[in-house]
Amino acid sequence: MIIYGHRSTSIGSTKIPYEVCPNCNHEGAMSLHIFSNYAHIFWIPLFPFRKYVVAHCANCDAAFDKKQQSESIKREASLAKGMYKSPIWTFSGVGVLGVIIIAGTILSNKSNEEEKKFIADPKVGDEYTLKVENDYTLAKVFSVQDSIVGIAVNEFSINKITKVYKLKTEKAEHFTDTTYLTFSELLEMHTEGTLVVIDR
């Protein structure tokens, strides 16, 4: 279950001594408290999306949101919001997400380069995950001669790549569809996305 939502944090306050409280009509006890709303997932802040101001009277302890504020207090509140920035930590989720994306890209590129090396130098026993239309199947290399690779393809397929491992337990008689491919054909299949994963 993904837990997500939004929270708020106080980012500053300022007094407005010449304002009169709309509730008790006392002058000199008003202050503005500025808050930042931020989105979170699993309580990790992702990004701030708005700031808001609550007016407070120290004399009667009344609080006023934007709808309850007088026009003069709204003007002061607008100025106050410009004085305070959302804290950097409210962007921390974006930073974490950026690191994950960069790390994923690096690992993907590394894996891609490694698989190209496997294509250039195939070995008997290599396992190929192949995409067939909207399904996935498994093939095994049974011979390598000169620039020709012989593979045996499993007669069964599965609809999710994460479940291909189940085909690895199939008996040898299920790998009956044999075909021969050149190194260049294998590379072309890898580039096109037909040859998805190579395990050695």
CSV table of C-alpha atoms in Angstrom, one decimal:
chain,number,residue,atom,x,y,z
A,1,MET,CA,0.0,0.0,0.0
A,2,ILE,CA,1.4,3.4,-1.0
A,3,ILE,CA,0.9,6.1,1.6
A,4,TYR,CA,0.9,9.5,0.1
A,5,GLY,CA,-0.7,12.9,0.8
A,6,HIS,CA,0.4,16.4,1.9
A,7,ARG,CA,1.4,18.1,5.1
A,8,SER,CA,2.4,21.6,6.1
A,9,THR,CA,5.3,23.1,8.0
A,10,SER,CA,5.9,26.5,9.6
A,11,ILE,CA,8.5,28.5,7.7
A,12,GLY,CA,8.3,31.9,9.5
A,13,SER,CA,6.3,34.5,11.4
A,14,THR,CA,6.1,38.3,11.5
A,15,LYS,CA,4.3,40.8,13.6
A,16,ILE,CA,1.8,43.4,12.2
A,17,PRO,CA,1.6,45.8,15.2
A,18,TYR,CA,-0.7,48.4,13.6
A,19,GLU,CA,-3.4,46.0,12.6
A,20,VAL,CA,-6.6,45.6,14.6
A,21,CYS,CA,-7.9,42.2,15.5
A,22,PRO,CA,-11.2,41.4,13.7
A,23,ASN,CA,-12.4,39.5,16.7
A,24,CYS,CA,-11.5,41.6,19.8
A,25,ASN,CA,-10.7,44.9,18.1
A,26,HIS,CA,-7.4,45.0,20.0
A,27,GLU,CA,-4.6,46.8,18.2
A,28,GLY,CA,-0.9,45.7,18.4
A,29,ALA,CA,-1.4,42.0,19.1
A,30,MET,CA,-1.6,40.7,15.6
A,31,SER,CA,1.0,38.4,13.9
A,32,LEU,CA,1.2,36.4,10.7
A,33,HIS,CA,2.4,32.8,10.6
A,34,ILE,CA,3.6,31.5,7.2
A,35,PHE,CA,3.2,27.8,6.4
A,36,SER,CA,4.4,25.7,3.4
A,37,ASN,CA,2.3,22.8,2.1
A,38,TYR,CA,4.3,19.9,0.6
A,39,ALA,CA,3.5,16.6,-1.0
A,40,HIS,CA,4.9,13.4,0.5
A,41,ILE,CA,5.0,9.7,-0.2
A,42,PHE,CA,5.7,7.3,2.7
A,43,TRP,CA,6.3,10.5,4.7
A,44,ILE,CA,9.2,11.5,2.5
A,45,PRO,CA,8.8,15.1,1.3
A,46,LEU,CA,8.6,15.3,-2.5
A,47,PHE,CA,8.0,19.0,-3.3
A,48,PRO,CA,6.3,22.1,-1.9
A,49,PHE,CA,3.2,23.3,-3.8
A,50,ARG,CA,1.9,26.3,-2.0
A,51,LYS,CA,2.3,28.7,0.9
A,52,TYR,CA,-0.4,30.1,3.1
A,53,VAL,CA,-0.7,32.5,6.0
A,54,VAL,CA,-2.7,32.4,9.2
A,55,ALA,CA,-3.2,35.6,11.2
A,56,HIS,CA,-3.2,35.3,15.0
A,57,CYS,CA,-4.1,37.6,17.8
A,58,ALA,CA,-2.1,37.2,21.0
A,59,ASN,CA,-4.8,39.1,22.9
A,60,CYS,CA,-7.8,36.9,22.3
A,61,ASP,CA,-5.9,33.9,20.8
A,62,ALA,CA,-8.1,34.0,17.7
A,63,ALA,CA,-6.8,32.7,14.4
A,64,PHE,CA,-7.9,33.8,10.9
A,65,ASP,CA,-7.3,32.0,7.6
A,66,LYS,CA,-7.4,33.9,4.3
A,67,LYS,CA,-11.2,34.0,4.0
A,68,GLN,CA,-11.5,35.5,7.5
A,69,GLN,CA,-8.8,38.1,7.0
A,70,SER,CA,-9.4,41.8,6.4
A,71,GLU,CA,-8.2,43.3,3.1
A,72,SER,CA,-5.3,45.1,5.0
A,73,ILE,CA,-4.2,41.8,6.6
A,74,LYS,CA,-4.4,40.1,3.3
A,75,ARG,CA,-2.0,42.6,1.8
A,76,GLU,CA,0.4,42.1,4.7
A,77,ALA,CA,0.0,38.3,4.3
A,78,SER,CA,0.9,38.5,0.6
A,79,LEU,CA,4.1,40.5,1.4
A,80,ALA,CA,5.0,38.0,4.2
A,81,LYS,CA,4.7,35.0,1.9
A,82,GLY,CA,7.3,36.6,-0.4
A,83,MET,CA,9.7,37.0,2.5
A,84,TYR,CA,10.0,33.3,3.3
A,85,LYS,CA,11.0,30.4,1.0
A,86,SER,CA,10.0,26.8,1.4
A,87,PRO,CA,12.8,24.9,3.2
A,88,ILE,CA,15.2,22.8,1.0
A,89,TRP,CA,14.3,19.6,2.8
A,90,THR,CA,10.7,19.8,1.4
A,91,PHE,CA,12.4,19.0,-2.0
A,92,SER,CA,14.3,16.0,-0.7
A,93,GLY,CA,12.0,13.5,-2.4
A,94,VAL,CA,12.8,15.0,-5.8
A,95,GLY,CA,16.5,14.6,-5.0
A,96,VAL,CA,16.1,11.0,-4.0
A,97,LEU,CA,14.1,10.3,-7.1
A,98,GLY,CA,16.8,12.0,-9.2
A,99,VAL,CA,19.5,9.8,-7.7
A,100,ILE,CA,17.4,6.7,-8.3
A,101,ILE,CA,16.8,7.6,-11.9
A,102,ILE,CA,20.5,8.3,-12.5
A,103,ALA,CA,21.6,5.1,-10.8
A,104,GLY,CA,19.0,3.2,-12.8
A,105,THR,CA,20.3,4.7,-16.0
A,106,ILE,CA,23.9,3.9,-15.2
A,107,LEU,CA,23.0,0.3,-14.3
A,108,SER,CA,20.9,-0.1,-17.4
A,109,ASN,CA,23.7,1.1,-19.6
A,110,LYS,CA,26.1,-1.2,-17.9
A,111,SER,CA,23.8,-4.1,-18.3
A,112,ASN,CA,23.3,-3.2,-22.0
A,113,GLU,CA,27.0,-3.1,-22.7
A,114,GLU,CA,27.5,-6.4,-20.9
A,115,GLU,CA,24.8,-8.0,-23.0
A,116,LYS,CA,26.4,-6.7,-26.2
A,117,LYS,CA,29.6,-8.5,-25.1
A,118,PHE,CA,27.7,-11.7,-24.6
A,119,ILE,CA,26.3,-11.4,-28.1
A,120,ALA,CA,29.7,-10.8,-29.6
A,121,ASP,CA,31.0,-13.9,-27.7
A,122,PRO,CA,28.1,-16.3,-27.1
A,123,LYS,CA,28.5,-19.4,-25.0
A,124,VAL,CA,26.6,-22.7,-24.9
A,125,GLY,CA,24.2,-22.4,-21.9
A,126,ASP,CA,23.5,-18.7,-22.4
A,127,GLU,CA,19.8,-18.1,-21.8
A,128,TYR,CA,17.8,-15.5,-23.8
A,129,THR,CA,14.6,-13.9,-22.8
A,130,LEU,CA,12.7,-13.2,-26.0
A,131,LYS,CA,9.7,-11.0,-26.5
A,132,VAL,CA,7.1,-12.6,-28.7
A,133,GLU,CA,4.3,-10.2,-29.5
A,134,ASN,CA,2.9,-9.3,-26.0
A,135,ASP,CA,4.4,-12.4,-24.3
A,136,TYR,CA,7.8,-13.5,-23.2
A,137,THR,CA,9.6,-16.9,-23.6
A,138,LEU,CA,13.0,-18.4,-22.9
A,139,ALA,CA,15.6,-19.7,-25.3
A,140,LYS,CA,18.8,-21.6,-24.6
A,141,VAL,CA,22.0,-21.6,-26.6
A,142,PHE,CA,23.0,-25.2,-27.5
A,143,SER,CA,25.7,-24.6,-30.1
A,144,VAL,CA,28.1,-22.0,-31.3
A,145,GLN,CA,30.0,-22.5,-34.5
A,146,ASP,CA,31.9,-19.8,-36.2
A,147,SER,CA,29.4,-16.9,-36.4
A,148,ILE,CA,26.3,-19.1,-36.1
A,149,VAL,CA,24.4,-19.6,-32.8
A,150,GLY,CA,21.9,-22.4,-32.4
A,151,ILE,CA,19.1,-21.7,-29.9
A,152,ALA,CA,16.3,-23.9,-28.6
A,153,VAL,CA,13.1,-21.9,-27.8
A,154,ASN,CA,10.6,-22.9,-25.2
A,155,GLU,CA,7.3,-23.9,-26.6
A,156,PHE,CA,5.5,-22.0,-23.8
A,157,SER,CA,5.3,-18.3,-23.2
A,158,ILE,CA,4.3,-16.1,-20.3
A,159,ASN,CA,2.7,-12.7,-20.1
A,160,LYS,CA,5.1,-11.0,-17.7
A,161,ILE,CA,8.8,-10.7,-18.0
A,162,THR,CA,9.1,-11.0,-14.2
A,163,LYS,CA,7.7,-14.5,-14.5
A,164,VAL,CA,10.1,-15.9,-17.1
A,165,TYR,CA,12.0,-17.6,-14.4
A,166,LYS,CA,9.2,-20.2,-14.2
A,167,LEU,CA,10.1,-21.3,-17.7
A,168,LYS,CA,13.6,-22.2,-16.5
A,169,THR,CA,12.2,-25.1,-14.6
A,170,GLU,CA,10.6,-26.6,-17.7
A,171,LYS,CA,12.0,-29.9,-18.9
A,172,ALA,CA,14.3,-30.2,-21.9
A,173,GLU,CA,11.6,-31.6,-24.2
A,174,HIS,CA,9.8,-28.2,-24.0
A,175,PHE,CA,12.8,-26.6,-25.7
A,176,THR,CA,12.1,-28.2,-29.1
A,177,ASP,CA,11.8,-25.3,-31.5
A,178,THR,CA,15.4,-24.9,-32.7
A,179,THR,CA,16.7,-22.1,-34.9
A,180,TYR,CA,20.1,-20.8,-36.0
A,181,LEU,CA,21.0,-17.1,-35.9
A,182,THR,CA,24.1,-15.1,-36.9
A,183,PHE,CA,25.8,-12.8,-34.4
A,184,SER,CA,24.5,-9.8,-36.4
A,185,GLU,CA,21.0,-11.1,-36.2
A,186,LEU,CA,21.2,-11.5,-32.5
A,187,LEU,CA,22.6,-7.9,-32.2
A,188,GLU,CA,19.7,-6.7,-34.3
A,189,MET,CA,17.2,-8.5,-32.1
A,190,HIS,CA,18.8,-7.0,-29.0
A,191,THR,CA,18.6,-3.5,-30.6
A,192,GLU,CA,15.0,-3.9,-31.6
A,193,GLY,CA,14.0,-5.2,-28.2
A,194,THR,CA,13.1,-8.7,-29.2
A,195,LEU,CA,16.1,-10.1,-27.3
A,196,VAL,CA,15.4,-8.6,-24.0
A,197,VAL,CA,17.7,-10.2,-21.5
A,198,ILE,CA,20.8,-12.4,-21.7
A,199,ASP,CA,21.7,-14.5,-18.7
A,200,ARG,CA,25.0,-16.3,-18.4
